[in-house]
Short mmCIF file of C-alpha atoms and ligand atoms in Angstrom, two decimals:
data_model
loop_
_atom_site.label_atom_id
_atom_site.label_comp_id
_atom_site.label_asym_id
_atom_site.label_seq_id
_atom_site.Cartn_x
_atom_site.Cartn_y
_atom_site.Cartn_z
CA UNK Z 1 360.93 120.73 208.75
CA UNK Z 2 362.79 121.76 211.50
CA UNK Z 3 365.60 119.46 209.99
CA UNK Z 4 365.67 121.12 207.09
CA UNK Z 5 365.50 124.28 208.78
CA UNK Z 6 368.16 123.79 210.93
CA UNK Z 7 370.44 122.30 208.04
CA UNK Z 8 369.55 125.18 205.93
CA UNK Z 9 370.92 127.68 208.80
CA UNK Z 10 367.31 129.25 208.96
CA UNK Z 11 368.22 128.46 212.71
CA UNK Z 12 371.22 128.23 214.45
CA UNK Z 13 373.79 129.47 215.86
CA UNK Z 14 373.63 132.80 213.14
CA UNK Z 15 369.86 132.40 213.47
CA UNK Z 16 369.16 131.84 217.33
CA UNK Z 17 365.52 132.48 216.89
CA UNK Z 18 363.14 132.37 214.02
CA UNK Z 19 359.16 131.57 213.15
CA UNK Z 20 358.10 129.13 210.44
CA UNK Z 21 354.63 129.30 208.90
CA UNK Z 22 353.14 126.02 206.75
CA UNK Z 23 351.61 127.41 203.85
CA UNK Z 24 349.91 124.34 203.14
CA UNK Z 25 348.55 124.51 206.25
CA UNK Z 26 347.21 127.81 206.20
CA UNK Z 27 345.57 127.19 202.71
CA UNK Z 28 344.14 123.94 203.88
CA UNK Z 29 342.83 126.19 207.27
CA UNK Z 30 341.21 128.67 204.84
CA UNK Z 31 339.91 125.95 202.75
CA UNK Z 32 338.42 124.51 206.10
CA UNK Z 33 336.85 127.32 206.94
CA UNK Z 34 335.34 128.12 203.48
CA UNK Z 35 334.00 124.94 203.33
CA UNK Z 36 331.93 125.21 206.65
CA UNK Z 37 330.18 127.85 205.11
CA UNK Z 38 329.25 127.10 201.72
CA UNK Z 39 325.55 127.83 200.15
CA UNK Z 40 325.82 131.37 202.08
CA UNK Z 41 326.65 134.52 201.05
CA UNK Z 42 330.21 135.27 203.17
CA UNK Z 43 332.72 137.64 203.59
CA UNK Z 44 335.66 135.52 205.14
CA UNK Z 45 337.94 138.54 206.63
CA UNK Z 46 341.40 137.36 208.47
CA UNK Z 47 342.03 139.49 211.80
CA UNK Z 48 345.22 140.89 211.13
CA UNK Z 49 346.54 141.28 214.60
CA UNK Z 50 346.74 137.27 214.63
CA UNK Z 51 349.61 137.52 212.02
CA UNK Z 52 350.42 141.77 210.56
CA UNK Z 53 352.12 140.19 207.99
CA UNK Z 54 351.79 141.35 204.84
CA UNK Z 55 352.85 138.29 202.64
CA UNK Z 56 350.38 136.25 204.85
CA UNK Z 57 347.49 138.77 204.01
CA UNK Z 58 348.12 138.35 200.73
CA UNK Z 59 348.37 134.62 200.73
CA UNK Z 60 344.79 134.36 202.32
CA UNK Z 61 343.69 137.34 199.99
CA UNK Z 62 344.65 135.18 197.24
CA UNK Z 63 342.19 132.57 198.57
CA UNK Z 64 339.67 134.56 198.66
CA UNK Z 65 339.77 136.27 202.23
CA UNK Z 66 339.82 139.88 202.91
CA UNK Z 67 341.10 141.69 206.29
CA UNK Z 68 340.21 141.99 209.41
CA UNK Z 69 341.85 145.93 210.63
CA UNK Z 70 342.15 146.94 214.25
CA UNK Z 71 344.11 150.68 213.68
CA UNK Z 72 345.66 152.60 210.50
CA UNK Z 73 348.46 150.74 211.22
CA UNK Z 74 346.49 147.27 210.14
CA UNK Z 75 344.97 148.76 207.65
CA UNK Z 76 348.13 149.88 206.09
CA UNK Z 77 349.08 146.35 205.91
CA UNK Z 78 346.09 144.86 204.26
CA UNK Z 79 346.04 147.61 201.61
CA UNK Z 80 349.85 146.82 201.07
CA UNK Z 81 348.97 143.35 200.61
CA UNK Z 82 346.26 144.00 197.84
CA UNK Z 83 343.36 143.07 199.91
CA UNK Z 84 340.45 145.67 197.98
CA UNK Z 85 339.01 147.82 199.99
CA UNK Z 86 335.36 145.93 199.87
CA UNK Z 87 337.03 142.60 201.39
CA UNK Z 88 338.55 144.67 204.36
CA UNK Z 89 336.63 145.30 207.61
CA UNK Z 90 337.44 148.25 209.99
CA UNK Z 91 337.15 147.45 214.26
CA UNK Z 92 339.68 149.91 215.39
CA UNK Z 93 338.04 150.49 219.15
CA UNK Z 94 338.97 154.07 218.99
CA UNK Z 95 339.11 155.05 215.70
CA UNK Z 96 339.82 158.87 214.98
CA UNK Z 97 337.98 161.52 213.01
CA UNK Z 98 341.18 161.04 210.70
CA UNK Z 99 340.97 157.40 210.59
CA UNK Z 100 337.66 157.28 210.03
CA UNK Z 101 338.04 159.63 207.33
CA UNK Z 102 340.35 157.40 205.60
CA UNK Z 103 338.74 154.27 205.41
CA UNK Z 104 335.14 155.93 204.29
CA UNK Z 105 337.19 157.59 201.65
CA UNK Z 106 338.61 153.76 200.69
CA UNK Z 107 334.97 152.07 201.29
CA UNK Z 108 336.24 150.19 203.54
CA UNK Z 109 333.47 148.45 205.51
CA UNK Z 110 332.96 150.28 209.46
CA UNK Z 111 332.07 148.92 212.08
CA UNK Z 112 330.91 151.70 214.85
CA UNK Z 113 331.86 150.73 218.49
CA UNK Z 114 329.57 152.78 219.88
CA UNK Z 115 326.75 155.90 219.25
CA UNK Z 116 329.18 159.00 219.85
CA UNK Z 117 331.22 156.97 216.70
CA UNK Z 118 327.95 156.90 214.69
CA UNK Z 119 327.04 160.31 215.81
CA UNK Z 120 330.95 161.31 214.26
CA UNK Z 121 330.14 158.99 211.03
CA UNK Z 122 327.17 160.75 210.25
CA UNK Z 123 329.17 164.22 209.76
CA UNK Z 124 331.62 162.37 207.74
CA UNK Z 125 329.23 161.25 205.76
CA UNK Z 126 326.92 164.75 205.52
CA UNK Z 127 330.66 166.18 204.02
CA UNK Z 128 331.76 162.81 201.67
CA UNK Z 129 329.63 159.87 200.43
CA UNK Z 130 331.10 156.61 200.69
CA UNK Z 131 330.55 152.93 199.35
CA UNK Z 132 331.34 151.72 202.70
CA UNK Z 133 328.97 149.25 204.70
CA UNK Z 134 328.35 150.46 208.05
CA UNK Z 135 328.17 148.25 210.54
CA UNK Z 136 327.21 148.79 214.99
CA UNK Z 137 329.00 146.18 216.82
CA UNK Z 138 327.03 144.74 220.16
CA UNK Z 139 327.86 143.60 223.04
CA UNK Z 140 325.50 140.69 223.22
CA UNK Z 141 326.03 140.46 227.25
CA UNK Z 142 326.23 137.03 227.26
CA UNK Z 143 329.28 136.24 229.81
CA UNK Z 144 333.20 135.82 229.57
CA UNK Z 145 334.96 132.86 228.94
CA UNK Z 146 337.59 131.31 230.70
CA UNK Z 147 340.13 134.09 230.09
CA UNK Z 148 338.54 137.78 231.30
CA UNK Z 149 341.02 139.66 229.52
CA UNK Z 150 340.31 138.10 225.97
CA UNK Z 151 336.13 137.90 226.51
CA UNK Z 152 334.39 140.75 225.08
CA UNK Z 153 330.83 139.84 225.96
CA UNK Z 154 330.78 140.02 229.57
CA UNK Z 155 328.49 142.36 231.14
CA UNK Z 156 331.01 145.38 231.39
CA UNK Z 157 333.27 144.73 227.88
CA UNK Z 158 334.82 147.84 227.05
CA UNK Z 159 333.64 147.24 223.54
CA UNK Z 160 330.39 147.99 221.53
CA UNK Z 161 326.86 148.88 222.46
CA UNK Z 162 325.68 146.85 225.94
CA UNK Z 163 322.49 145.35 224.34
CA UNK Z 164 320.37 144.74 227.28
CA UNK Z 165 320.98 148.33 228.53
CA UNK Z 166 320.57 149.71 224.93
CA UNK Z 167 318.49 147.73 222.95
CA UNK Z 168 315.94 150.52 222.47
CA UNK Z 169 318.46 152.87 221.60
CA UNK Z 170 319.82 150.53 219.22
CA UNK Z 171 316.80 150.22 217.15
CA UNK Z 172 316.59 153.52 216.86
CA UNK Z 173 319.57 154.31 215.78
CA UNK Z 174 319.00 152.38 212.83
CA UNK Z 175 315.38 153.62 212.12
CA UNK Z 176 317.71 157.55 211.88
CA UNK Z 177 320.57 155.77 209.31
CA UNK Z 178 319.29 153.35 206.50
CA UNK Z 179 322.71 153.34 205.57
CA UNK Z 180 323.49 151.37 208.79
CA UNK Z 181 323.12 147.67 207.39
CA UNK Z 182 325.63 145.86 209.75
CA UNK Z 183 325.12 144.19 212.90
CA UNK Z 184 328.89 143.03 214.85
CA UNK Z 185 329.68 140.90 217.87
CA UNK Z 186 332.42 139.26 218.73
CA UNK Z 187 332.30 137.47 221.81
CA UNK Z 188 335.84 136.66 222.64
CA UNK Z 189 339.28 135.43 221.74
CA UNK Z 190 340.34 132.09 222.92
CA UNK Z 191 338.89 130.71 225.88
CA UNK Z 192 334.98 131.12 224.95
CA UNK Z 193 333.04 128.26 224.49
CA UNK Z 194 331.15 127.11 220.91
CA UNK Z 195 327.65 127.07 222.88
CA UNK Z 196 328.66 130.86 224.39
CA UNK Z 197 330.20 132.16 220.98
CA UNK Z 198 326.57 130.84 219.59
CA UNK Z 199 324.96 132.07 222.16
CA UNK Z 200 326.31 135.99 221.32
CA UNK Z 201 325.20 135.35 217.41
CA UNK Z 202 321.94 133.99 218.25
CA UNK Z 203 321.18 137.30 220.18
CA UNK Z 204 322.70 139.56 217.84
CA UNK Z 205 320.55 137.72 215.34
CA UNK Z 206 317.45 138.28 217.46
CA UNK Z 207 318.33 141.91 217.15
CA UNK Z 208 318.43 142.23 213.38
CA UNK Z 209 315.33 140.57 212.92
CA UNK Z 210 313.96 143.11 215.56
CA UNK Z 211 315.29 145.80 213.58
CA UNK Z 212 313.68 144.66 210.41
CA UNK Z 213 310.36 144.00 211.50
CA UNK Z 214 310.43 146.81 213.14
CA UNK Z 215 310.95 148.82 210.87
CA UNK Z 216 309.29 147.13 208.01
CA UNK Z 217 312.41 147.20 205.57
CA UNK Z 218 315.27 144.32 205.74
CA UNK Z 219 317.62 147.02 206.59
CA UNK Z 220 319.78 144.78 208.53
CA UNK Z 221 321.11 142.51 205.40
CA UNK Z 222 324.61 141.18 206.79
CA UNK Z 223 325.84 140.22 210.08
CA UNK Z 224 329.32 140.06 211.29
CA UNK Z 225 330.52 136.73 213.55
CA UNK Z 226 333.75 138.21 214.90
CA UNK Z 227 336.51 135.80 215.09
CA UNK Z 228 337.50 133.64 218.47
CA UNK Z 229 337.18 130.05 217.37
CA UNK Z 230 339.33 128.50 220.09
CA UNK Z 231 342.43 126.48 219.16
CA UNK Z 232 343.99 123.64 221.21
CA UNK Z 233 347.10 124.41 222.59
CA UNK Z 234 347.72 120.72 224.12
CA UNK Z 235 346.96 118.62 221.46
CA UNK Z 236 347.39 118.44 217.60
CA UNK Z 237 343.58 118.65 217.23
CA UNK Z 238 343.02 121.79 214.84
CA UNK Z 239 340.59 124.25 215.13
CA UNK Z 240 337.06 122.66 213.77
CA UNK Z 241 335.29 125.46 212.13
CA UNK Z 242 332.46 122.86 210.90
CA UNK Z 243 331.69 122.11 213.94
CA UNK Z 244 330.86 125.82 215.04
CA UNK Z 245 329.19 126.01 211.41
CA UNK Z 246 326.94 122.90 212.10
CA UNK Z 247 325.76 124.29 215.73
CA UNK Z 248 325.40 127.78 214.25
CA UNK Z 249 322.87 125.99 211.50
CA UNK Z 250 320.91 124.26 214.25
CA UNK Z 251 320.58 126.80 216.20
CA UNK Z 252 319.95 129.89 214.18
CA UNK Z 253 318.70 129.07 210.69
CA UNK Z 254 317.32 131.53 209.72
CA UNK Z 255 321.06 132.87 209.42
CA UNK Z 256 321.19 130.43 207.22
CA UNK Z 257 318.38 131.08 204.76
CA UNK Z 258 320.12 133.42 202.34
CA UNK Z 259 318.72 136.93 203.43
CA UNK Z 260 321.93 137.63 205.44
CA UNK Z 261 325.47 138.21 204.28
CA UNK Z 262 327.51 136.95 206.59
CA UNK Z 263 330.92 138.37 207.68
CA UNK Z 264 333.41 136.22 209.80
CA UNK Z 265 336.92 137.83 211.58
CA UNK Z 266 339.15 134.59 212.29
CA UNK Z 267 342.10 135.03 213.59
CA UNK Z 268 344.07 132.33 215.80
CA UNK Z 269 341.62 129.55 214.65
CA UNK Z 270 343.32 130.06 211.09
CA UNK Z 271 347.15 130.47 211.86
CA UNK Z 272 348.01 129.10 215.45
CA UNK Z 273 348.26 125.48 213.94
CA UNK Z 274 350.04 126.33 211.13
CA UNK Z 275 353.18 127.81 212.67
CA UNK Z 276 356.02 127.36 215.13
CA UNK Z 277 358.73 128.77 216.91
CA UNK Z 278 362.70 127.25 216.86
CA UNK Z 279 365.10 128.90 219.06
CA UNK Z 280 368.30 127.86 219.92
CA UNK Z 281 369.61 126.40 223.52
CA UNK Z 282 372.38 128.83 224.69
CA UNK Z 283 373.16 127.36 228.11
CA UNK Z 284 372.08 125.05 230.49
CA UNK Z 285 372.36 125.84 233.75
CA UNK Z 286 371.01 124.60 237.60
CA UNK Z 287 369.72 126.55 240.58
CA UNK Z 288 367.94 125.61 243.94
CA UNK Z 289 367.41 122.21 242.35
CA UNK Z 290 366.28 123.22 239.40
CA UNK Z 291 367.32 122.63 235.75
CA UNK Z 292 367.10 125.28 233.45
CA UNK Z 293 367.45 125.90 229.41
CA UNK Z 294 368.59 129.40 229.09
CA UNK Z 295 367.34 130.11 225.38
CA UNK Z 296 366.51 132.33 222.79
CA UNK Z 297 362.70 132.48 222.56
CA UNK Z 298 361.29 134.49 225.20
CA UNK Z 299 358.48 137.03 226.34
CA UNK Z 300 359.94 138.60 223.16
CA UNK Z 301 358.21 136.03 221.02
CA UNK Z 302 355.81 134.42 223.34
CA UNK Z 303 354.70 137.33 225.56
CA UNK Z 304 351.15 136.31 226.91
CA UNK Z 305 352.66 132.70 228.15
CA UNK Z 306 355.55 134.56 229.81
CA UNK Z 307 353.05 136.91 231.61
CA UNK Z 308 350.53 134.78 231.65
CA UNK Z 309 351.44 131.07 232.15
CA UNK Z 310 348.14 129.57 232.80
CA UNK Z 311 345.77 131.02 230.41
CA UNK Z 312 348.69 130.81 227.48
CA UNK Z 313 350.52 127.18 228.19
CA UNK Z 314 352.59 126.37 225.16
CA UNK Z 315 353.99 122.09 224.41
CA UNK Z 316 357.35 122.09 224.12
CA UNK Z 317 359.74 119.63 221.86
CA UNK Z 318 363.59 119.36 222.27
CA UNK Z 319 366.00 119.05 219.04
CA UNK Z 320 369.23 118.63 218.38
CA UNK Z 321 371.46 121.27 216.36
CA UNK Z 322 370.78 119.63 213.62
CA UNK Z 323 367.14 119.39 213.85
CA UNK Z 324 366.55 115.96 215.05
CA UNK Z 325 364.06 115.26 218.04
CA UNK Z 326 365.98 114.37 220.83
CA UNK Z 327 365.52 111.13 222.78
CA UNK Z 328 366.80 110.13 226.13
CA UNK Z 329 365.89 110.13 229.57
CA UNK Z 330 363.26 112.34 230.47
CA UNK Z 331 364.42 115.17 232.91
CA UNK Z 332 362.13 118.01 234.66
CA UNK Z 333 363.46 121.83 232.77
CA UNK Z 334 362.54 125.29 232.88
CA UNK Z 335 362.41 126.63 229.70
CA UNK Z 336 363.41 130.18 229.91
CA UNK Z 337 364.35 133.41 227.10
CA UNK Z 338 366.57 135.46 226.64
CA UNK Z 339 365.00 138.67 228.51
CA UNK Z 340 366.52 140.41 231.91
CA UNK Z 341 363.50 139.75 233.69
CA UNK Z 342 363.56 136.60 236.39
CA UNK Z 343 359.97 135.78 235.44
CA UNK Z 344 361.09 135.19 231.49
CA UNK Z 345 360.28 131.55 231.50
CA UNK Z 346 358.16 129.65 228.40
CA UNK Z 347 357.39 126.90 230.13
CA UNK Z 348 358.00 125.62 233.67
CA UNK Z 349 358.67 121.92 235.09
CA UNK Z 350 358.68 120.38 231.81
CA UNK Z 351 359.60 116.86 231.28
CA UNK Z 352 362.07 116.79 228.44
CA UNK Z 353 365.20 114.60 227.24
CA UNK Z 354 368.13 116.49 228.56
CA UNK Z 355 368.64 119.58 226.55
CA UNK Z 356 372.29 120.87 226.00
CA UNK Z 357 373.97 124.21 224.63
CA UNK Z 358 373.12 124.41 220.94
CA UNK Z 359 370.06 122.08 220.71
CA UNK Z 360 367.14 123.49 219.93
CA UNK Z 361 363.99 123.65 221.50
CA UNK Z 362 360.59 124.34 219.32
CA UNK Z 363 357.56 125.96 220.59
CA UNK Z 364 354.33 124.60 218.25
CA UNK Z 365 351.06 126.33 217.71
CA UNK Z 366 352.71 129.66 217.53
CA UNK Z 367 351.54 130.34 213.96
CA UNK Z 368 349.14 133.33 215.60
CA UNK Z 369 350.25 136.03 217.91
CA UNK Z 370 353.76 134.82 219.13
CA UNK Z 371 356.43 135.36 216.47
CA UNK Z 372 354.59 138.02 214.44
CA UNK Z 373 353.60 140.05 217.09
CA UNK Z 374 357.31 140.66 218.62
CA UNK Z 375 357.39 142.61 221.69
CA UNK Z 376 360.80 144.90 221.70
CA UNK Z 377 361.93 144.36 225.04
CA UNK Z 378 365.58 144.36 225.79
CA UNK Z 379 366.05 145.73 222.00
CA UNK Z 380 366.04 142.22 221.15
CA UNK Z 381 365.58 142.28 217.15
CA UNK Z 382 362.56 141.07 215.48
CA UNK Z 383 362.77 137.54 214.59
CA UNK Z 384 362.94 135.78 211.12
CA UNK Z 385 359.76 134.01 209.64
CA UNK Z 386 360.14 132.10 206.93
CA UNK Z 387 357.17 130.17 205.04
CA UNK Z 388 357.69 126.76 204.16
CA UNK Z 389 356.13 123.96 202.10
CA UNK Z 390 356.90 120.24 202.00
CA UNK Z 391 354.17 119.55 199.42
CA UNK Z 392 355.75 115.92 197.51
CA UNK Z 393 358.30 115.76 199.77
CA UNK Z 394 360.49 118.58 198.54
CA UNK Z 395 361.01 120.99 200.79
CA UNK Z 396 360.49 124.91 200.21
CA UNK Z 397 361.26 127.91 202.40
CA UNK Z 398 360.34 131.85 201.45
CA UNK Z 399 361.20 134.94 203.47
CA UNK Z 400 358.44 136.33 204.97
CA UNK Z 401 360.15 138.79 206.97
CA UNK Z 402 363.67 139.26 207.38
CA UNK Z 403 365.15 139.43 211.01
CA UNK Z 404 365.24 143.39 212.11
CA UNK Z 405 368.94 144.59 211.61
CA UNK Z 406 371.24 145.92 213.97
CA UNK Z 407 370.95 149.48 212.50
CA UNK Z 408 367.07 148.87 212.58
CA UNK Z 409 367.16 148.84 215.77
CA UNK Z 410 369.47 151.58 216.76
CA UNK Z 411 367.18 153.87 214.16
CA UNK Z 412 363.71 152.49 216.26
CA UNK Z 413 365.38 154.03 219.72
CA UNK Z 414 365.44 157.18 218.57
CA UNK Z 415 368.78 157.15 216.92
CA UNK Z 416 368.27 160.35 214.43
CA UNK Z 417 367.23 162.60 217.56
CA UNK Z 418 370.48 161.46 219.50
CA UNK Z 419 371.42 165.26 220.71
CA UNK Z 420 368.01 166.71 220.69
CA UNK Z 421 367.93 166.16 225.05
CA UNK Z 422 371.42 167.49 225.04
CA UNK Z 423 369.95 170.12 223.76
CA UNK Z 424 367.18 171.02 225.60
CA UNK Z 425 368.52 170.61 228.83
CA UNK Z 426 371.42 172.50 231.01
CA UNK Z 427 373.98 170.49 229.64
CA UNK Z 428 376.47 173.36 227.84
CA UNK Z 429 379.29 171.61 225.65
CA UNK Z 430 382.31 173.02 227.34
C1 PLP S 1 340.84 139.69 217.94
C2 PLP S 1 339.60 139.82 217.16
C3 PLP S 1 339.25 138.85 216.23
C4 PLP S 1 340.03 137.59 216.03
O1 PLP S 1 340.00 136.77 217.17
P1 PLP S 1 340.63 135.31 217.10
O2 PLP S 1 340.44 134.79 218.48
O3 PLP S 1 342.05 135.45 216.72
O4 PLP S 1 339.85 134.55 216.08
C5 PLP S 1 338.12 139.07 215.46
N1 PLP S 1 337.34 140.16 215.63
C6 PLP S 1 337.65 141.11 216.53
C7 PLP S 1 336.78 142.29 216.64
C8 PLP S 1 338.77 140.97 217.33
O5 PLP S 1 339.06 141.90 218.23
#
């Protein structure tokens, strides 16, 4: 595709930067992950952040996902796409009276992160019914993985109800609400082990069951699995929900047996494999004995490998202009971006067949949180993504979204406001 791409002039020297989604990839994810979960009641939800794109939410609402929201802003987007408000799944950490308002209005299923939310849902509620289903997510205190900042059930997570400080508290604050039907976890993104990620559901499902016989009613009828299914950055190996499915059976059944609905919130597991970034070489250049490919994909487009190189390595493969892989003699490169910042650098020490002005390289896996989560650093514009299938050999591309404009840009800094300091300050025309 990145032939085709290339010959196209999706990327190139017009183009010097753009993401590419495989639509029959994505289906085929969504299929995957539907399929691990037959015979149960579900609610498949996709986490937005992994891709706030609103023909993507639409193409997985289409097969029969709903959303994922983190903020209005999220939830915006999944509405836009036509995701109904009973497929969509609020976790904004600190939602607003406002916000909250909103999406109890919509019936939009909550999930509380913690009692002083639940406390502010019940006068919501006092003033306006809703159809929503409220939910309490836990922190199920059952360690980090191997990346701190992306593990949300270590002992101090700044999200949801601690259970082994609060379990008491919990149960109560279901016996006050039989409205409150939910249970939440999500144990981490990335980095978090299967056994760990079954680990958090097994306790959270401890808790329901608590709950329940506790208070003599299934009250509890639906718990919600969070998203965090690791992907594979090094190899081609994708994502293998079935496998998480077949440990969650064995290990929890009773999950299993039909009296709970369950919710999941995938994310990277879904998209990572399905996408890539193509960015052209712009110069080539050597310093202190090293080689490196000055570029156009940078902490722009790949910001957590730029900051953080260990946790977030990305493969790299070197093209030609016109979108062949490149052969030749293997030569150590630095693979850096186009952003004024020395430590702007994709991948380091990388052995690659030579790469020249105008080749291209192509970053792989970058399907979730790279290219649709632009950072706007240096004003460099929001990149291009195109979908694409090659489904019988015929290759298709569709816009997802276009590259941001010039005057896009210039209107983002503040361009409207351009004399409103002038005018504040001392500054007198003459
Ligand atoms: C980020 C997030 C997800 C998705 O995580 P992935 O690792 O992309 O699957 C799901 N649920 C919540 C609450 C999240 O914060």
């Amino acid at each position: 595709m990145v032939r085709v791409a290339a010959e196209r002039g999706l990327v190139g020297e017009a183009e010097p930067v753009a993401g590419f989604l495989d639509v029959d990839g994505v289906l085929d994810s969504a299929h995957d992950l539907f399929a691990a979960f037959e015979d149960v009641p579900v609610l498949h939800t996709f986490a937005v952040k992994a891709a706030a794109l609103v023909p993507v939410l639409r193409l997985l609402a289409d097969a029969g996902m709903g959303c994922e929201v983190a903020s209005p802003g999220e939830f915006a987007q999944a509405t836009a796409a036509g995701v109904p408000a009973d497929r969509i799944v609020v976790d904004s950490p600190a939602k607003t009276r406002a916000e909250l308002t909103h999406v109890l209005a919509h019936g939009a299923a909550v999930n509380a992160d913690n009692f002083t939310e639940l406390e502010r849902m019940d006068e919501l509620l006092a003033a306006q019914p809703s159809a929503s289903v409220l939910g309490l997510r836990v922190n199920p205190q059952v360690g980090q993985g191997t990346i701190a900042a992306m593990s949300t059930a270590g002992e101090s997570s700044k999200f949801g109800v601690p259970l082994r400080e609060a379990r008491t508290r919990i149960v109560q604050a279901f016996a006050a609400r039989p409205a409150l039907t939910r249970l939440h976890v999500h144990v981490g993104s990335q980095g978090c082990p299967l056994e760990l990620m079954v680990e958090g559901v097994r306790e959270v499902y401890e808790l329901a069951e608590e709950i329940n016989r506790t208070l003599r009613r299934p009250q509890v009828n639906s718990i919600d699995l969070g998203g965090g299914l690791p992907v594979d950055f090094s190899s081609d190996d994708r994502p293998a929900f079935a496998e998480y499915a077949t440990l969650l059976r064995a290990r929890i059944p009773g999950l299993f047996d039909g009296r709970y609905t369950i919710v999941t919130e995938f994310g990277r597991a879904l998209l990572a494999k399905n996408g890539f970034i193509a960015a052209v070489v712009e110069y080539v250049k050597d310093a202190g004995g090293r080689r490196i490919a000055i570029t156009h994909a940078g902490a722009q487009v790949a910001t957590r490998t730029v900051f953080m190189p260990d946790a977030w390595p990305l493969r790299v493969g070197a093209f030609t202009a016109d979108g062949k892989r490149k052969t030749g003699v293997l030569q150590r490169q630095d693979i850096a971006g186009p952003c004024c910042f020395a430590g702007d650098v994709v991948a380091t020490g990388r052995n690659l067949p030579e790469l020249a002005p105008g080749d291209l390289v192509v970053l792989p896996d970058t399907g979730a949180y790279y290219f649709s989560t632009p950072w706007s650093y240096n004003s460099l514009p929001r990149p291009a993504i195109h979908g694409f299938t090659n489904r019988d050999g015929e290759p298709r591309f569709a816009t997802v979204r276009t590259r941001q404009s010039m005057a896009e840009v210039v209107a983002e800094s503040g361009a409207e406001h351009r004399d409103a300091l002038g005018a504040l300050g001392r500054l007198e025309k003459a």
